[in-house]
Amino acid sequence: MLHVDVVCVGSLKERYLREACAEYEKRLGGFCRLTVTEVGEERLPDKPSEAAVAAALQAEGRRLLDKVPENALCIEGKEMSSVELTERIQNWSVSGSSRLAFVIGGSWGLSQEVKQAARLQLSMSPMTFPHQLARVMLLEQLYRAMQIAVGGKYHK
């Protein structure tokens, strides 16, 4: 069975986001072994300097990379459809990858080291979303991909 790791900066603060994630985690349980890991978010002042942001990204990046197994994907970069994501996951599974990790950065993004370590940089949209909402969106897309793979009715 495929093991999927979702490694995120920060915790979900809003109840509705926690509930949405819990629902998709439950649904994904029939398709994969899912692990969601949170790492601490660096605290920055309201108007941080570029150096402070860079230092925070470095610190968060080290914590992320400590938790990420091989075959990581970060949520920045190439846009693809739900069907294309499904095909990628299936191709990785067939080629012997039994474990995938998705990395979601904090409100300032991801360090360059995390991006370089990623097998694929995946964009959800050219729009900007809160990183906490990105977790819900990623879990939903993973569930959609699993449904597409088995010919389920969820994806229309």
PDB file of C-alpha atoms in Angstrom, residues 2-147:
ATOM      1  CA  LEU A   2       1.245   3.480  -0.847  1.00  0.00           C
ATOM      2  CA  HIS A   3       2.431   5.555   2.103  1.00  0.00           C
ATOM      3  CA  VAL A   4       1.854   9.300   1.774  1.00  0.00           C
ATOM      4  CA  ASP A   5       3.523  11.801   4.088  1.00  0.00           C
ATOM      5  CA  VAL A   6       2.293  15.378   4.288  1.00  0.00           C
ATOM      6  CA  VAL A   7       4.822  17.532   6.097  1.00  0.00           C
ATOM      7  CA  CYS A   8       3.663  21.050   6.927  1.00  0.00           C
ATOM      8  CA  VAL A   9       4.962  24.160   8.590  1.00  0.00           C
ATOM      9  CA  GLY A  10       2.610  25.246  11.365  1.00  0.00           C
ATOM     10  CA  SER A  11      -0.517  23.793  12.874  1.00  0.00           C
ATOM     11  CA  LEU A  12      -4.136  24.206  11.881  1.00  0.00           C
ATOM     12  CA  LYS A  13      -5.621  26.869  14.112  1.00  0.00           C
ATOM     13  CA  GLU A  14      -9.176  27.033  12.803  1.00  0.00           C
ATOM     14  CA  ARG A  15     -11.642  24.323  13.747  1.00  0.00           C
ATOM     15  CA  TYR A  16     -13.225  24.168  10.289  1.00  0.00           C
ATOM     16  CA  LEU A  17      -9.803  23.490   8.704  1.00  0.00           C
ATOM     17  CA  ARG A  18      -9.038  20.730  11.230  1.00  0.00           C
ATOM     18  CA  GLU A  19     -12.438  19.147  10.525  1.00  0.00           C
ATOM     19  CA  ALA A  20     -11.944  19.303   6.746  1.00  0.00           C
ATOM     20  CA  CYS A  21      -8.500  17.713   7.034  1.00  0.00           C
ATOM     21  CA  ALA A  22      -9.833  15.024   9.354  1.00  0.00           C
ATOM     22  CA  GLU A  23     -12.549  14.155   6.823  1.00  0.00           C
ATOM     23  CA  TYR A  24     -10.084  13.745   3.950  1.00  0.00           C
ATOM     24  CA  GLU A  25      -7.634  11.862   6.162  1.00  0.00           C
ATOM     25  CA  LYS A  26     -10.453   9.433   6.990  1.00  0.00           C
ATOM     26  CA  ARG A  27     -11.406   9.042   3.317  1.00  0.00           C
ATOM     27  CA  LEU A  28      -7.773   8.492   2.284  1.00  0.00           C
ATOM     28  CA  GLY A  29      -7.417   5.698   4.835  1.00  0.00           C
ATOM     29  CA  GLY A  30      -8.946   3.238   2.375  1.00  0.00           C
ATOM     30  CA  PHE A  31      -6.375   4.045  -0.294  1.00  0.00           C
ATOM     31  CA  CYS A  32      -3.065   4.741   1.419  1.00  0.00           C
ATOM     32  CA  ARG A  33      -1.285   5.028   4.726  1.00  0.00           C
ATOM     33  CA  LEU A  34      -1.320   8.757   5.410  1.00  0.00           C
ATOM     34  CA  THR A  35       0.896  10.549   7.906  1.00  0.00           C
ATOM     35  CA  VAL A  36       0.570  14.274   8.539  1.00  0.00           C
ATOM     36  CA  THR A  37       3.496  15.868  10.362  1.00  0.00           C
ATOM     37  CA  GLU A  38       3.667  19.450  11.525  1.00  0.00           C
ATOM     38  CA  VAL A  39       6.896  21.323  12.202  1.00  0.00           C
ATOM     39  CA  GLY A  40       7.105  24.591  14.097  1.00  0.00           C
ATOM     40  CA  GLU A  41       6.690  27.893  12.302  1.00  0.00           C
ATOM     41  CA  GLU A  42       9.279  30.596  12.976  1.00  0.00           C
ATOM     42  CA  ARG A  43       7.948  33.739  14.606  1.00  0.00           C
ATOM     43  CA  LEU A  44       8.712  36.935  12.739  1.00  0.00           C
ATOM     44  CA  PRO A  45       7.872  40.588  13.434  1.00  0.00           C
ATOM     45  CA  ASP A  46       5.129  42.321  11.459  1.00  0.00           C
ATOM     46  CA  LYS A  47       7.591  43.793   8.975  1.00  0.00           C
ATOM     47  CA  PRO A  48      10.564  41.437   8.932  1.00  0.00           C
ATOM     48  CA  SER A  49      13.737  42.194   7.017  1.00  0.00           C
ATOM     49  CA  GLU A  50      14.737  40.011   4.076  1.00  0.00           C
ATOM     50  CA  ALA A  51      17.517  38.563   6.241  1.00  0.00           C
ATOM     51  CA  ALA A  52      15.033  37.635   8.992  1.00  0.00           C
ATOM     52  CA  VAL A  53      12.729  35.942   6.458  1.00  0.00           C
ATOM     53  CA  ALA A  54      15.676  34.055   4.939  1.00  0.00           C
ATOM     54  CA  ALA A  55      16.815  32.888   8.380  1.00  0.00           C
ATOM     55  CA  ALA A  56      13.285  31.755   9.246  1.00  0.00           C
ATOM     56  CA  LEU A  57      12.972  29.823   5.970  1.00  0.00           C
ATOM     57  CA  GLN A  58      16.332  28.149   6.642  1.00  0.00           C
ATOM     58  CA  ALA A  59      15.258  27.085  10.141  1.00  0.00           C
ATOM     59  CA  GLU A  60      11.877  25.794   8.939  1.00  0.00           C
ATOM     60  CA  GLY A  61      13.581  24.109   5.982  1.00  0.00           C
ATOM     61  CA  ARG A  62      15.933  22.155   8.253  1.00  0.00           C
ATOM     62  CA  ARG A  63      12.980  20.941  10.317  1.00  0.00           C
ATOM     63  CA  LEU A  64      11.054  19.968   7.161  1.00  0.00           C
ATOM     64  CA  LEU A  65      13.969  18.073   5.622  1.00  0.00           C
ATOM     65  CA  ASP A  66      14.504  16.189   8.900  1.00  0.00           C
ATOM     66  CA  LYS A  67      10.947  14.820   8.551  1.00  0.00           C
ATOM     67  CA  VAL A  68      10.802  14.191   4.809  1.00  0.00           C
ATOM     68  CA  PRO A  69      11.518  10.769   3.353  1.00  0.00           C
ATOM     69  CA  GLU A  70      12.730  10.477  -0.223  1.00  0.00           C
ATOM     70  CA  ASN A  71      10.441  11.326  -3.135  1.00  0.00           C
ATOM     71  CA  ALA A  72       9.295  14.652  -1.734  1.00  0.00           C
ATOM     72  CA  LEU A  73       7.132  17.088  -3.629  1.00  0.00           C
ATOM     73  CA  CYS A  74       6.792  20.696  -2.608  1.00  0.00           C
ATOM     74  CA  ILE A  75       3.725  22.791  -3.204  1.00  0.00           C
ATOM     75  CA  GLU A  76       5.304  25.349  -5.525  1.00  0.00           C
ATOM     76  CA  GLY A  77       6.123  25.199  -9.190  1.00  0.00           C
ATOM     77  CA  LYS A  78       4.395  23.235 -11.950  1.00  0.00           C
ATOM     78  CA  GLU A  79       0.641  23.328 -12.325  1.00  0.00           C
ATOM     79  CA  MET A  80      -1.126  20.122 -13.319  1.00  0.00           C
ATOM     80  CA  SER A  81      -4.648  18.810 -13.484  1.00  0.00           C
ATOM     81  CA  SER A  82      -6.086  16.278 -11.074  1.00  0.00           C
ATOM     82  CA  VAL A  83      -5.803  13.615 -13.776  1.00  0.00           C
ATOM     83  CA  GLU A  84      -2.138  14.491 -14.383  1.00  0.00           C
ATOM     84  CA  LEU A  85      -1.441  14.250 -10.643  1.00  0.00           C
ATOM     85  CA  THR A  86      -3.129  10.845 -10.584  1.00  0.00           C
ATOM     86  CA  GLU A  87      -0.965   9.671 -13.478  1.00  0.00           C
ATOM     87  CA  ARG A  88       2.200  10.886 -11.722  1.00  0.00           C
ATOM     88  CA  ILE A  89       1.283   9.079  -8.501  1.00  0.00           C
ATOM     89  CA  GLN A  90       0.465   5.894 -10.411  1.00  0.00           C
ATOM     90  CA  ASN A  91       3.726   6.085 -12.381  1.00  0.00           C
ATOM     91  CA  TRP A  92       5.759   6.521  -9.195  1.00  0.00           C
ATOM     92  CA  SER A  93       3.946   3.597  -7.577  1.00  0.00           C
ATOM     93  CA  VAL A  94       4.563   1.334 -10.572  1.00  0.00           C
ATOM     94  CA  SER A  95       8.231   2.335 -10.709  1.00  0.00           C
ATOM     95  CA  GLY A  96       8.784   1.125  -7.160  1.00  0.00           C
ATOM     96  CA  SER A  97       8.066   4.231  -5.067  1.00  0.00           C
ATOM     97  CA  SER A  98       5.911   3.039  -2.198  1.00  0.00           C
ATOM     98  CA  ARG A  99       6.278   6.286  -0.279  1.00  0.00           C
ATOM     99  CA  LEU A 100       5.611   9.880  -1.326  1.00  0.00           C
ATOM    100  CA  ALA A 101       5.947  13.054   0.701  1.00  0.00           C
ATOM    101  CA  PHE A 102       4.310  16.391   0.059  1.00  0.00           C
ATOM    102  CA  VAL A 103       5.802  19.462   1.723  1.00  0.00           C
ATOM    103  CA  ILE A 104       3.813  22.605   2.493  1.00  0.00           C
ATOM    104  CA  GLY A 105       5.762  25.638   3.638  1.00  0.00           C
ATOM    105  CA  GLY A 106       4.655  28.342   6.007  1.00  0.00           C
ATOM    106  CA  SER A 107       3.381  31.814   5.233  1.00  0.00           C
ATOM    107  CA  TRP A 108       6.782  32.853   3.830  1.00  0.00           C
ATOM    108  CA  GLY A 109       7.129  29.788   1.605  1.00  0.00           C
ATOM    109  CA  LEU A 110       9.947  27.242   1.464  1.00  0.00           C
ATOM    110  CA  SER A 111      13.704  27.478   1.662  1.00  0.00           C
ATOM    111  CA  GLN A 112      15.715  26.916  -1.491  1.00  0.00           C
ATOM    112  CA  GLU A 113      17.148  23.718   0.028  1.00  0.00           C
ATOM    113  CA  VAL A 114      13.677  22.208   0.399  1.00  0.00           C
ATOM    114  CA  LYS A 115      12.763  23.169  -3.168  1.00  0.00           C
ATOM    115  CA  GLN A 116      15.975  21.640  -4.508  1.00  0.00           C
ATOM    116  CA  ALA A 117      15.390  18.417  -2.566  1.00  0.00           C
ATOM    117  CA  ALA A 118      11.926  17.989  -4.076  1.00  0.00           C
ATOM    118  CA  ARG A 119      11.418  15.480  -6.859  1.00  0.00           C
ATOM    119  CA  LEU A 120       8.665  17.685  -8.250  1.00  0.00           C
ATOM    120  CA  GLN A 121       7.595  21.205  -7.459  1.00  0.00           C
ATOM    121  CA  LEU A 122       3.820  21.228  -7.723  1.00  0.00           C
ATOM    122  CA  SER A 123       1.694  24.375  -7.843  1.00  0.00           C
ATOM    123  CA  MET A 124      -1.928  24.343  -6.776  1.00  0.00           C
ATOM    124  CA  SER A 125      -2.749  27.527  -8.654  1.00  0.00           C
ATOM    125  CA  PRO A 126      -1.235  30.821  -9.741  1.00  0.00           C
ATOM    126  CA  MET A 127      -3.366  32.330  -6.953  1.00  0.00           C
ATOM    127  CA  THR A 128      -2.062  32.649  -3.409  1.00  0.00           C
ATOM    128  CA  PHE A 129      -3.711  30.648  -0.611  1.00  0.00           C
ATOM    129  CA  PRO A 130      -3.070  30.519   3.125  1.00  0.00           C
ATOM    130  CA  HIS A 131      -0.733  27.616   3.883  1.00  0.00           C
ATOM    131  CA  GLN A 132      -3.309  26.147   6.259  1.00  0.00           C
ATOM    132  CA  LEU A 133      -5.910  26.037   3.476  1.00  0.00           C
ATOM    133  CA  ALA A 134      -3.293  24.509   1.160  1.00  0.00           C
ATOM    134  CA  ARG A 135      -3.252  21.443   3.435  1.00  0.00           C
ATOM    135  CA  VAL A 136      -6.998  20.930   2.999  1.00  0.00           C
ATOM    136  CA  MET A 137      -6.655  21.442  -0.752  1.00  0.00           C
ATOM    137  CA  LEU A 138      -3.779  18.967  -0.999  1.00  0.00           C
ATOM    138  CA  LEU A 139      -5.637  16.287   0.967  1.00  0.00           C
ATOM    139  CA  GLU A 140      -8.702  16.794  -1.219  1.00  0.00           C
ATOM    140  CA  GLN A 141      -6.600  16.449  -4.382  1.00  0.00           C
ATOM    141  CA  LEU A 142      -4.951  13.305  -3.043  1.00  0.00           C
ATOM    142  CA  TYR A 143      -8.375  11.828  -2.331  1.00  0.00           C
ATOM    143  CA  ARG A 144      -9.542  12.874  -5.809  1.00  0.00           C
ATOM    144  CA  ALA A 145      -6.455  11.241  -7.346  1.00  0.00           C
ATOM    145  CA  MET A 146      -7.167   7.992  -5.500  1.00  0.00           C
ATOM    146  CA  GLN A 147     -10.777   8.072  -6.694  1.00  0.00           C
TER     147      GLN A 147
END
